[in-house]
XYZ file of C-alpha atoms in Angstrom:
694
model
C 59.963 -49.183 119.359
C 61.780 -52.539 117.945
C 63.239 -52.540 114.430
C 60.398 -55.144 113.899
C 57.980 -52.543 115.061
C 59.011 -50.356 112.813
C 59.614 -52.772 109.548
C 55.712 -52.867 110.469
C 54.843 -49.493 110.821
C 56.231 -48.684 107.218
C 55.143 -51.651 105.475
C 51.116 -50.967 106.713
C 51.799 -46.781 105.549
C 53.269 -48.133 102.321
C 55.284 -44.774 100.724
C 52.828 -42.531 103.317
C 55.247 -42.478 106.337
C 58.149 -43.347 107.559
C 59.928 -43.199 111.680
C 62.550 -41.091 112.673
C 63.563 -40.432 116.150
C 62.774 -37.080 117.666
C 64.845 -35.058 119.570
C 62.355 -36.406 122.571
C 64.168 -39.857 122.069
C 60.127 -40.265 121.315
C 59.538 -41.835 117.808
C 58.209 -39.544 115.124
C 56.248 -39.496 111.864
C 58.106 -38.424 108.702
C 56.397 -37.943 106.027
C 57.097 -39.540 102.807
C 57.768 -36.425 100.638
C 60.143 -35.181 103.276
C 62.029 -38.193 103.081
C 62.154 -37.386 99.081
C 63.003 -33.773 99.841
C 65.925 -35.152 102.215
C 67.394 -37.537 99.079
C 66.920 -34.403 96.400
C 68.873 -32.292 98.941
C 71.718 -34.437 99.575
C 72.382 -34.664 96.189
C 70.656 -38.044 95.429
C 68.270 -38.990 92.520
C 65.282 -40.804 93.997
C 63.866 -41.412 90.792
C 66.299 -43.711 89.663
C 64.950 -47.011 88.841
C 61.528 -46.179 89.568
C 59.346 -45.269 86.539
C 56.686 -44.249 88.147
C 58.320 -41.857 90.530
C 56.999 -38.437 89.075
C 53.145 -39.527 88.556
C 53.222 -40.586 92.204
C 55.453 -37.998 93.701
C 53.074 -35.202 92.526
C 50.236 -37.044 93.805
C 52.212 -36.759 97.625
C 51.368 -33.103 99.229
C 53.887 -30.693 99.420
C 55.885 -29.903 102.504
C 56.472 -26.248 101.212
C 58.062 -24.968 104.789
C 60.214 -28.104 104.920
C 61.392 -27.475 101.348
C 62.190 -23.453 102.197
C 63.876 -24.064 105.597
C 66.014 -26.653 103.527
C 67.262 -23.830 101.111
C 67.743 -21.671 104.042
C 70.665 -24.589 105.355
C 72.158 -24.239 102.092
C 74.633 -22.345 101.065
C 75.508 -20.291 97.386
C 78.307 -23.297 96.368
C 76.064 -26.082 97.853
C 72.939 -24.731 95.768
C 75.412 -24.848 92.553
C 75.941 -28.652 93.949
C 71.965 -29.517 93.853
C 71.614 -27.643 90.431
C 70.829 -30.775 87.949
C 68.464 -31.988 91.041
C 66.485 -28.557 90.795
C 66.387 -28.341 87.621
C 64.693 -31.894 87.242
C 62.405 -30.905 89.827
C 61.239 -27.995 88.784
C 60.939 -29.362 85.130
C 59.073 -32.310 86.220
C 56.752 -29.406 87.753
C 56.261 -27.674 84.706
C 55.460 -30.864 82.898
C 52.948 -32.342 85.119
C 50.795 -29.134 84.483
C 49.619 -30.063 82.016
C 47.986 -33.583 83.566
C 44.694 -34.051 83.629
C 44.894 -34.899 87.611
C 44.305 -31.647 88.684
C 45.601 -33.292 92.310
C 49.126 -33.298 90.253
C 48.573 -29.973 88.964
C 48.146 -28.061 92.529
C 50.900 -29.822 93.874
C 52.964 -29.266 91.041
C 52.163 -25.387 91.560
C 53.123 -25.002 95.273
C 56.423 -27.048 94.794
C 57.000 -24.333 91.585
C 56.522 -21.430 94.263
C 58.444 -22.783 97.152
C 61.143 -24.232 94.602
C 61.237 -20.004 93.463
C 61.317 -18.626 96.902
C 63.572 -21.094 98.335
C 66.389 -19.818 95.369
C 65.471 -16.709 95.575
C 66.044 -16.092 99.150
C 69.670 -16.511 98.704
C 71.953 -13.457 98.310
C 73.932 -14.013 95.035
C 76.113 -11.714 93.021
C 74.619 -11.880 89.703
C 70.447 -12.041 90.820
C 69.039 -13.302 87.697
C 71.836 -15.344 85.915
C 72.269 -17.539 89.255
C 68.189 -17.636 89.856
C 67.945 -19.230 86.722
C 70.782 -21.615 86.550
C 70.403 -23.054 89.647
C 66.319 -23.199 89.079
C 65.868 -24.416 85.727
C 68.963 -24.335 83.826
C 70.587 -21.664 81.647
C 70.800 -23.673 78.528
C 66.795 -24.751 79.065
C 65.688 -21.646 80.634
C 64.043 -20.306 77.763
C 62.068 -23.830 76.531
C 61.600 -24.863 79.708
C 60.058 -21.138 80.410
C 58.004 -21.190 77.704
C 56.673 -24.363 78.451
C 55.652 -22.988 81.952
C 53.574 -19.994 80.884
C 51.929 -21.744 77.938
C 50.473 -24.245 80.886
C 50.111 -21.308 82.985
C 48.044 -19.714 80.409
C 45.909 -23.235 78.982
C 44.801 -23.185 82.764
C 43.677 -19.768 82.947
C 41.924 -19.896 79.934
C 40.593 -23.728 80.263
C 37.692 -24.995 81.944
C 39.385 -25.430 85.279
C 38.440 -24.899 88.695
C 38.423 -21.160 89.703
C 40.193 -22.237 92.816
C 43.190 -23.683 90.350
C 43.265 -20.392 88.452
C 43.391 -18.447 91.448
C 46.715 -20.375 92.635
C 48.228 -20.109 89.049
C 47.297 -15.909 89.582
C 49.201 -16.423 92.851
C 52.078 -18.622 91.485
C 52.449 -15.860 88.896
C 53.352 -12.986 91.982
C 55.330 -15.377 93.349
C 57.495 -15.105 90.423
C 57.087 -11.762 89.920
C 58.029 -10.965 93.708
C 61.221 -12.956 93.486
C 63.443 -10.104 93.878
C 62.803 -6.396 96.201
C 63.594 -4.508 92.914
C 61.343 -5.885 90.150
C 63.645 -4.952 87.367
C 66.528 -6.995 88.360
C 64.195 -9.866 88.711
C 65.166 -11.680 85.310
C 63.093 -14.680 85.783
C 59.742 -11.904 83.818
C 62.013 -11.733 80.996
C 60.562 -15.047 79.922
C 56.728 -13.480 81.050
C 57.675 -10.526 78.732
C 58.451 -12.810 75.936
C 55.978 -15.322 76.746
C 52.724 -13.083 77.289
C 49.979 -13.730 80.096
C 48.231 -10.576 79.453
C 45.233 -11.791 76.729
C 44.618 -14.428 80.049
C 44.532 -11.761 82.746
C 42.191 -9.579 80.434
C 40.247 -12.546 79.408
C 39.344 -12.656 83.338
C 38.882 -8.704 83.862
C 35.900 -9.245 80.984
C 34.357 -12.212 82.168
C 31.828 -11.365 85.110
C 31.745 -14.735 86.708
C 35.633 -15.236 86.596
C 36.392 -11.372 87.470
C 34.186 -11.796 90.806
C 36.600 -14.288 92.528
C 39.792 -13.273 90.209
C 39.570 -9.721 89.353
C 41.924 -8.172 92.575
C 44.366 -11.355 91.512
C 44.487 -10.499 88.007
C 44.853 -6.297 88.534
C 47.727 -7.512 90.768
C 49.515 -9.527 88.265
C 49.325 -7.001 85.314
C 50.275 -3.831 87.749
C 53.294 -5.943 88.991
C 54.417 -6.859 85.036
C 53.850 -3.584 83.939
C 56.829 -2.360 86.441
C 59.569 -4.112 84.789
C 61.923 -2.237 83.898
C 59.778 0.369 82.830
C 62.337 3.259 82.591
C 64.862 1.169 80.344
C 63.275 -1.026 77.480
C 59.793 -1.682 75.869
C 57.833 -3.426 78.516
C 54.597 -5.085 76.231
C 52.498 -5.247 79.072
C 52.863 -1.373 78.935
C 52.362 -1.054 75.182
C 49.451 -3.640 75.309
C 47.992 -2.003 78.193
C 48.416 1.608 76.673
C 46.173 0.431 73.752
C 43.860 -1.986 75.334
C 40.163 -0.394 74.221
C 38.209 -3.745 74.783
C 35.254 -2.001 77.082
C 34.488 -4.775 79.182
C 37.920 -5.723 80.067
C 38.240 -2.149 81.251
C 35.540 -2.079 83.006
C 36.174 -4.666 84.597
C 39.787 -3.426 85.919
C 37.519 -0.116 87.173
C 35.302 -2.485 89.137
C 37.882 -4.265 90.615
C 39.694 -0.821 91.971
C 36.959 0.702 92.740
C 35.621 -2.239 95.028
C 38.833 -2.099 96.778
C 38.759 1.242 97.532
C 35.039 1.192 98.722
C 36.020 -1.351 101.303
C 38.492 1.102 102.773
C 35.601 3.993 102.722
C 33.153 1.542 104.343
C 35.880 0.973 106.954
C 36.518 4.456 107.656
C 32.654 5.082 107.854
C 32.615 2.690 110.654
C 35.435 4.117 112.124
C 34.015 7.718 112.053
C 30.820 6.171 113.776
C 32.924 4.623 116.401
C 34.318 8.003 116.871
C 30.851 9.829 116.964
C 29.115 7.515 118.851
C 29.516 9.606 122.363
C 31.663 11.322 124.597
C 32.649 8.665 126.501
C 34.567 6.642 123.283
C 35.674 9.710 121.521
C 37.373 10.899 124.978
C 39.043 6.818 125.475
C 39.592 6.669 121.400
C 41.482 10.168 121.726
C 43.537 8.934 125.069
C 44.214 5.631 123.319
C 45.697 6.970 120.349
C 47.827 9.673 122.193
C 49.987 6.660 123.188
C 49.130 3.945 120.573
C 49.855 4.607 117.163
C 47.150 3.763 114.719
C 48.929 0.743 112.933
C 45.588 -0.969 111.595
C 44.953 2.265 109.597
C 48.745 2.990 108.594
C 48.343 -0.827 107.183
C 45.548 -0.322 105.639
C 46.286 2.593 103.673
C 49.892 0.900 102.708
C 47.626 -2.154 101.699
C 45.844 0.244 98.808
C 49.343 1.307 97.409
C 48.819 -1.602 94.709
C 44.910 -0.474 94.146
C 46.192 3.147 93.756
C 49.432 2.044 91.517
C 46.722 -0.002 89.386
C 44.522 2.913 88.692
C 47.410 5.306 88.171
C 48.806 2.626 85.812
C 45.423 2.627 83.751
C 44.793 6.361 83.513
C 48.239 7.098 82.645
C 48.551 4.959 80.218
C 45.025 4.134 78.613
C 42.974 6.978 77.503
C 39.855 4.983 76.555
C 39.943 4.129 80.880
C 38.385 7.098 81.200
C 35.269 5.965 80.092
C 35.554 3.277 82.891
C 36.401 5.795 85.477
C 33.307 7.721 85.272
C 31.097 4.448 83.781
C 27.748 5.281 86.091
C 26.315 2.380 88.095
C 23.928 1.433 91.099
C 25.272 -0.183 94.135
C 22.847 -2.493 95.592
C 21.606 -1.637 99.039
C 22.168 -4.179 101.647
C 19.265 -5.453 103.662
C 20.722 -4.546 106.973
C 22.350 -1.328 108.066
C 26.243 -1.516 109.010
C 26.321 -3.093 112.407
C 27.416 -0.702 114.386
C 30.784 -0.629 116.813
C 30.100 -1.447 120.309
C 29.916 1.595 122.569
C 31.366 1.617 126.238
C 28.032 2.653 128.451
C 27.856 5.861 128.763
C 25.719 8.351 130.929
C 21.675 7.323 129.773
C 21.211 11.524 129.495
C 23.616 10.890 126.405
C 22.866 7.937 124.558
C 24.692 7.379 121.809
C 22.403 4.926 120.061
C 19.920 8.160 118.121
C 23.215 9.184 116.561
C 24.163 5.724 115.697
C 21.283 5.480 113.954
C 20.931 8.559 112.420
C 24.626 7.526 110.698
C 23.407 3.803 109.991
C 20.773 5.783 107.555
C 22.736 8.144 106.112
C 25.276 5.171 104.958
C 22.525 2.949 103.660
C 21.025 6.139 101.825
C 24.233 6.700 100.519
C 24.938 3.664 99.233
C 21.742 3.584 96.602
C 23.010 6.642 95.007
C 24.266 6.412 91.804
C 28.150 5.590 91.804
C 31.229 5.442 89.873
C 35.265 5.183 90.238
C 35.785 8.229 90.356
C 33.168 9.338 93.146
C 34.735 6.359 95.283
C 38.417 7.878 94.550
C 37.309 11.501 95.510
C 35.980 10.186 98.930
C 38.725 7.871 99.278
C 41.414 10.400 98.640
C 39.574 13.142 100.813
C 40.203 9.935 103.696
C 43.593 9.685 103.208
C 44.582 12.919 102.637
C 43.836 13.995 106.194
C 46.813 12.740 108.086
C 49.920 13.088 105.736
C 52.829 13.087 108.747
C 53.192 9.623 108.512
C 55.554 8.308 105.690
C 53.460 5.823 103.897
C 50.283 7.987 104.522
C 52.286 10.991 102.333
C 53.207 8.860 99.900
C 49.483 7.443 99.269
C 48.153 11.335 99.510
C 51.006 12.008 96.306
C 49.656 9.202 94.817
C 46.395 10.447 94.720
C 47.549 13.698 93.603
C 48.949 12.387 90.745
C 46.291 10.356 90.194
C 44.130 13.812 90.228
C 46.672 15.552 87.776
C 46.335 13.395 85.421
C 42.553 13.372 85.257
C 42.788 16.738 85.346
C 45.014 17.196 82.234
C 42.394 14.902 80.050
C 40.120 16.849 77.881
C 37.825 13.980 77.938
C 38.104 13.431 81.820
C 37.362 17.164 82.305
C 34.713 17.254 79.303
C 32.762 14.634 81.603
C 33.804 16.170 84.533
C 32.094 19.351 84.056
C 29.083 18.322 82.261
C 25.954 19.916 84.270
C 23.824 17.108 83.208
C 26.313 14.294 84.743
C 25.599 14.795 88.193
C 26.757 12.941 91.575
C 26.424 13.144 95.234
C 30.714 12.974 96.290
C 31.060 12.412 100.018
C 34.291 14.232 101.098
C 35.807 13.587 104.973
C 36.863 16.706 106.287
C 40.166 16.776 108.821
C 39.140 17.456 112.640
C 40.398 20.855 113.316
C 40.489 22.626 116.448
C 37.932 25.500 115.097
C 35.447 22.812 113.922
C 33.854 19.728 114.364
C 34.480 16.877 112.282
C 32.083 16.523 110.067
C 30.346 13.467 108.077
C 28.284 15.254 105.193
C 24.909 13.322 105.388
C 23.316 15.303 103.023
C 25.652 15.752 100.133
C 24.469 17.898 97.051
C 24.272 16.191 93.527
C 26.759 18.608 91.537
C 29.181 17.891 88.531
C 31.891 15.635 89.674
C 34.713 19.026 89.488
C 32.918 20.643 92.572
C 33.895 17.879 94.392
C 37.405 18.068 92.426
C 37.544 21.792 94.383
C 36.543 20.952 97.107
C 38.897 17.928 97.788
C 41.641 21.067 97.090
C 40.520 23.503 99.077
C 39.940 21.640 101.848
C 43.332 20.018 101.359
C 44.889 23.712 101.519
C 42.778 24.710 104.520
C 44.051 21.496 106.670
C 47.535 21.273 106.223
C 48.924 24.584 107.225
C 51.088 23.117 109.740
C 54.634 22.637 111.082
C 55.571 19.778 108.964
C 54.409 21.836 105.977
C 53.773 19.403 103.048
C 55.188 21.803 99.809
C 55.117 19.126 97.312
C 51.655 17.883 97.886
C 50.861 21.723 97.870
C 52.486 22.663 94.664
C 50.410 19.274 93.029
C 47.048 20.251 94.664
C 47.505 24.597 93.285
C 48.995 22.090 89.344
C 45.549 20.662 89.513
C 43.257 23.762 90.269
C 45.459 25.289 87.785
C 44.555 22.495 85.149
C 40.736 22.677 86.176
C 41.107 26.236 85.588
C 42.729 26.201 82.145
C 39.767 24.153 80.527
C 37.230 26.413 81.846
C 39.425 29.023 80.803
C 39.715 27.021 77.390
C 36.214 25.865 76.869
C 34.297 28.904 78.333
C 32.717 26.907 80.705
C 30.713 28.579 83.498
C 30.910 26.437 86.382
C 28.141 27.599 89.334
C 31.015 26.773 92.205
C 31.373 29.114 95.341
C 34.304 30.570 93.515
C 34.962 32.992 97.853
C 35.746 29.377 99.192
C 39.030 28.675 97.092
C 39.942 32.368 97.225
C 39.739 32.407 100.931
C 41.810 29.058 101.207
C 44.630 30.299 98.876
C 44.709 34.018 100.773
C 45.119 32.145 104.126
C 47.834 29.874 102.337
C 49.333 33.072 101.120
C 49.330 34.403 105.025
C 50.437 31.215 106.639
C 53.744 31.412 104.489
C 54.220 34.963 105.484
C 53.992 33.508 109.025
C 56.723 31.316 108.964
C 58.937 32.285 106.522
C 62.148 31.663 108.433
C 61.356 28.395 109.231
C 59.949 27.811 106.027
C 63.129 28.537 103.869
C 65.212 26.625 106.292
C 63.298 23.284 105.174
C 62.277 24.611 102.053
C 64.492 26.128 99.745
C 61.749 27.790 97.284
C 58.640 28.913 99.194
C 58.400 31.429 96.163
C 57.661 28.900 93.620
C 54.647 28.031 95.315
C 53.707 31.573 96.449
C 54.135 32.280 92.537
C 51.610 29.211 91.949
C 49.045 30.741 94.582
C 48.954 34.411 92.654
C 49.287 33.291 89.381
C 45.767 31.415 89.943
C 44.796 35.104 90.748
C 45.830 35.914 87.699
C 44.245 33.554 85.986
C 40.993 34.666 87.351
C 41.921 38.472 86.847
C 42.881 38.054 83.176
C 40.240 35.357 81.550
C 37.595 35.213 84.836
C 35.279 36.734 82.372
C 35.616 34.054 80.546
C 34.586 31.071 82.936
C 32.966 32.610 85.763
C 29.395 32.193 86.152
C 28.180 35.891 86.146
C 29.722 39.720 86.622
C 28.988 39.370 90.347
C 31.634 36.932 90.533
C 34.001 39.302 89.261
C 33.407 41.695 91.301
C 33.601 39.703 94.544
C 36.804 38.631 93.012
C 38.176 42.348 92.642
C 36.708 42.785 96.634
C 38.264 40.030 97.935
C 41.738 41.030 96.510
C 41.056 44.513 97.756
C 39.836 43.313 101.242
C 43.223 41.222 101.834
C 45.561 43.770 100.536
C 47.899 43.715 103.159
C 48.785 40.099 102.621
C 49.407 40.779 98.912
C 51.672 44.335 100.090
C 53.507 41.895 102.558
C 54.153 39.022 99.962
C 55.212 42.063 97.601
C 57.563 43.374 100.363
C 59.082 40.348 101.326
C 59.770 38.913 97.593
C 60.987 42.341 96.989
C 63.915 41.796 100.052
C 65.147 38.623 98.461
C 66.062 40.143 94.970
C 68.188 42.247 96.342
C 70.160 39.423 98.171
C 72.634 36.619 96.673
C 70.870 33.758 97.956
C 69.434 30.926 96.162
C 65.872 32.010 96.053
C 66.763 35.593 94.397
C 65.483 35.352 90.896
C 62.224 33.111 92.252
C 61.838 35.532 94.380
C 61.877 38.235 91.124
C 59.522 36.354 89.356
C 56.916 36.328 92.076
C 57.643 40.111 92.094
C 56.417 40.385 88.308
C 53.751 37.920 89.156
C 52.083 40.304 91.765
C 52.207 43.319 89.000
C 48.465 42.622 88.381
C 47.320 42.206 91.612
C 48.935 45.201 93.164
C 47.582 47.125 89.969
C 44.169 46.593 91.277
C 45.233 47.384 94.879
C 47.105 50.582 93.837
C 44.135 51.510 91.628
C 40.528 50.706 93.779
C 42.443 51.273 97.493
C 42.300 55.285 97.252
C 39.044 55.334 95.122
C 37.576 53.453 98.211
C 39.231 55.519 100.743
C 37.584 58.785 99.206
C 34.280 57.386 98.699
C 34.267 56.749 102.641
C 35.976 60.352 102.862
C 33.509 61.610 100.636
C 30.329 60.135 102.295
C 31.844 60.222 105.736
C 31.924 56.613 106.848
C 34.713 55.076 108.624
C 33.614 51.642 107.059
C 31.804 50.119 104.280
C 29.723 47.159 103.411
C 30.712 44.970 101.168
C 28.026 46.126 98.728
C 29.281 49.830 98.898
C 32.735 48.720 98.055
C 31.552 46.663 95.133
C 29.576 49.777 94.174
C 32.840 51.241 93.937
C 34.949 48.694 92.047
C 31.948 48.752 89.316
C 31.905 52.384 88.671
C 36.279 52.565 88.413
C 36.731 49.246 86.299
C 37.139 51.361 83.052
C 40.172 53.523 84.560
C 41.750 50.380 85.304
C 45.116 49.033 83.548
C 46.280 45.680 83.464
C 49.369 43.992 81.752
C 48.609 40.917 79.436
C 50.800 38.443 81.441
C 51.808 35.651 79.081
C 51.542 31.717 79.988
C 49.347 31.614 82.657
C 46.794 28.934 80.728
C 50.099 26.864 79.751
C 51.076 23.979 82.320
C 53.812 21.894 82.077
C 51.875 18.167 81.448
C 52.661 15.392 83.925
C 55.684 13.057 83.026
C 56.370 10.160 85.240
C 60.282 9.990 83.555
C 62.496 11.315 84.747
C 60.654 13.413 87.581
C 58.865 10.704 89.939
C 61.637 7.759 89.302
C 62.670 7.763 92.217
C 58.878 7.636 93.949
C 57.264 4.784 91.845
C 60.734 2.791 92.201
C 60.410 3.264 96.018
C 56.373 2.651 95.880
C 56.848 -0.343 93.960
C 59.779 -2.187 95.578
C 57.248 -1.064 98.953
C 54.539 -3.019 96.773
C 56.271 -6.224 95.940
C 57.749 -6.670 99.338
C 53.685 -6.662 100.628
C 52.629 -9.180 97.956
C 55.272 -11.370 98.381
C 54.328 -11.382 102.227
C 50.587 -12.040 101.197
C 51.618 -14.769 98.955
C 54.411 -16.556 101.356
C 51.803 -18.745 103.167
C 50.055 -20.423 100.211
C 50.617 -23.543 102.018
C 47.807 -22.639 104.386
C 45.486 -22.485 101.364
C 46.497 -26.210 100.133
C 43.815 -28.239 101.816
C 41.026 -25.793 100.384
C 42.179 -25.882 97.080
C 42.068 -29.369 97.169
C 39.035 -30.167 97.977
C 37.958 -27.335 95.872
C 39.015 -29.096 92.832
C 38.016 -32.487 93.764
C 34.555 -31.506 93.880
C 34.677 -30.427 90.690
């Protein structure tokens, strides 16, 4: 193309486009904005001599990929040379947020996001100082950041398009995820001084705004709570802990409920597909043998931030328990969920009727009253099925930590045990060799604590495997203990099939005995876990008369102990062996023998009487009722030892025991959020269109 033609084209397009030679020796269009960026990154000042430059600049669509690619080309020293230009560009972007022209505001937000990401991608020795200095200028940082946060709050609180508010929230996410370790992200120091908390709470308390912005608002708040939470007084932690705005707390709960409900529905669809016929089930089984379920793992990992948000609310704010159990009836869909495609199979084994049954069950379930705790219990039953993968193990641990906090709360317990507050809770069970996968379609309506205990029983029964999750078992037993302590303290007689719990606990002891040597190689202290199991039995033995539903339940407890005496005898013998050694387990084994005193007393007291009664009546085996008669007749002569501290436990504390877990979890969450907001540019046109229609 001739020079004359080039000049004509430049004249025609004005400041919109220029020409450059491509690698293919053909002429290609170059955006005006790119030419300006090139000048910036070459250390030039394109605004020099042009008083209208910045007014025009933010009317141009930003080229975010180009900005970030230029940062990748420049060294750390090179960036220091560009400091003045970058400071000016960031400052002008902050100033543009006050403009009435929403196009300028949108473009300014995208430009700042690109600058933050570009600078933060460089590896600096002192991350905080260098980033702030290059991006804003250390001397001006406090003033500029104060103005920035004020402008962001103005948009979030003012009469601005929802799409623009959403971009503001996502820009704050860009700021919050600038560093892998959120506590080293000194940019957030300015968000501690100049708070956005009130703006986030206003969004959560507004029904209309919450539908579009609630998820982003909860994410931002959860991230900001993590900043130096173990080192200093984080104002977001303080404000969240004392928040008593019922509308905002309920809105917060609704956001979490929505996210967990979506996951549960997706699981229902997957379960439907698995039950759609023998052919698809076989195909799925064969496929899963060779292909890891990356999609499911990704979905679980995506919920880490949701669960972290739920954890922080429950852990920090006692008022949130009301929102956790706030009842509502979800709107019933007019049509059932679409059934997955089912491969053609034998017409005699047509899966369609089964699919219709499941769809109908899902429809009926969606019309039942529910709340966040109901949804969370169902979610927990799903993710706790498989804990072998690190992501799923971490997610399941967080679920159990949350349930621990709930089980420690007096008010939560009073609501969960209230016989006048009943819910249907769908709990999913792990498919095992000795039982089929089961989706309960006719779940009874019961107090919520029944579902919590069912979940703990199911976990206990389904995770006795080679990769034994000892830590998760400790948490599971801790939850059971806390529930029983509440029942003992408040003399709550819960109508619950306690025999299922006792059976699960005895089976766990049998597993520990059968795998003693292997478990001790991997876990130093299975005796501590065994003591937890035994002390749950001790709670029933010592205080069961105050909370078991009737005397028959107490009799059945003794029957189970006598019937399974061999397990307790073997456990005592194993512990006794380790008390005579000098290994690490000596003290914990000795404590276990002490905890078994009353169980041994019951066995030693009743077993001879049962045997003599059988001999006197010339019976080789006795029925359950006959054994129970012997037990009832010999209570008076039984002597038990009163054991201390059975109804006491160490209250949950995040610091210092769980610091490492949450630090790693938050790091993973930060990286996931950063990835999710890294493609803001693809929404640019949609946002501009939305704001222009207002």
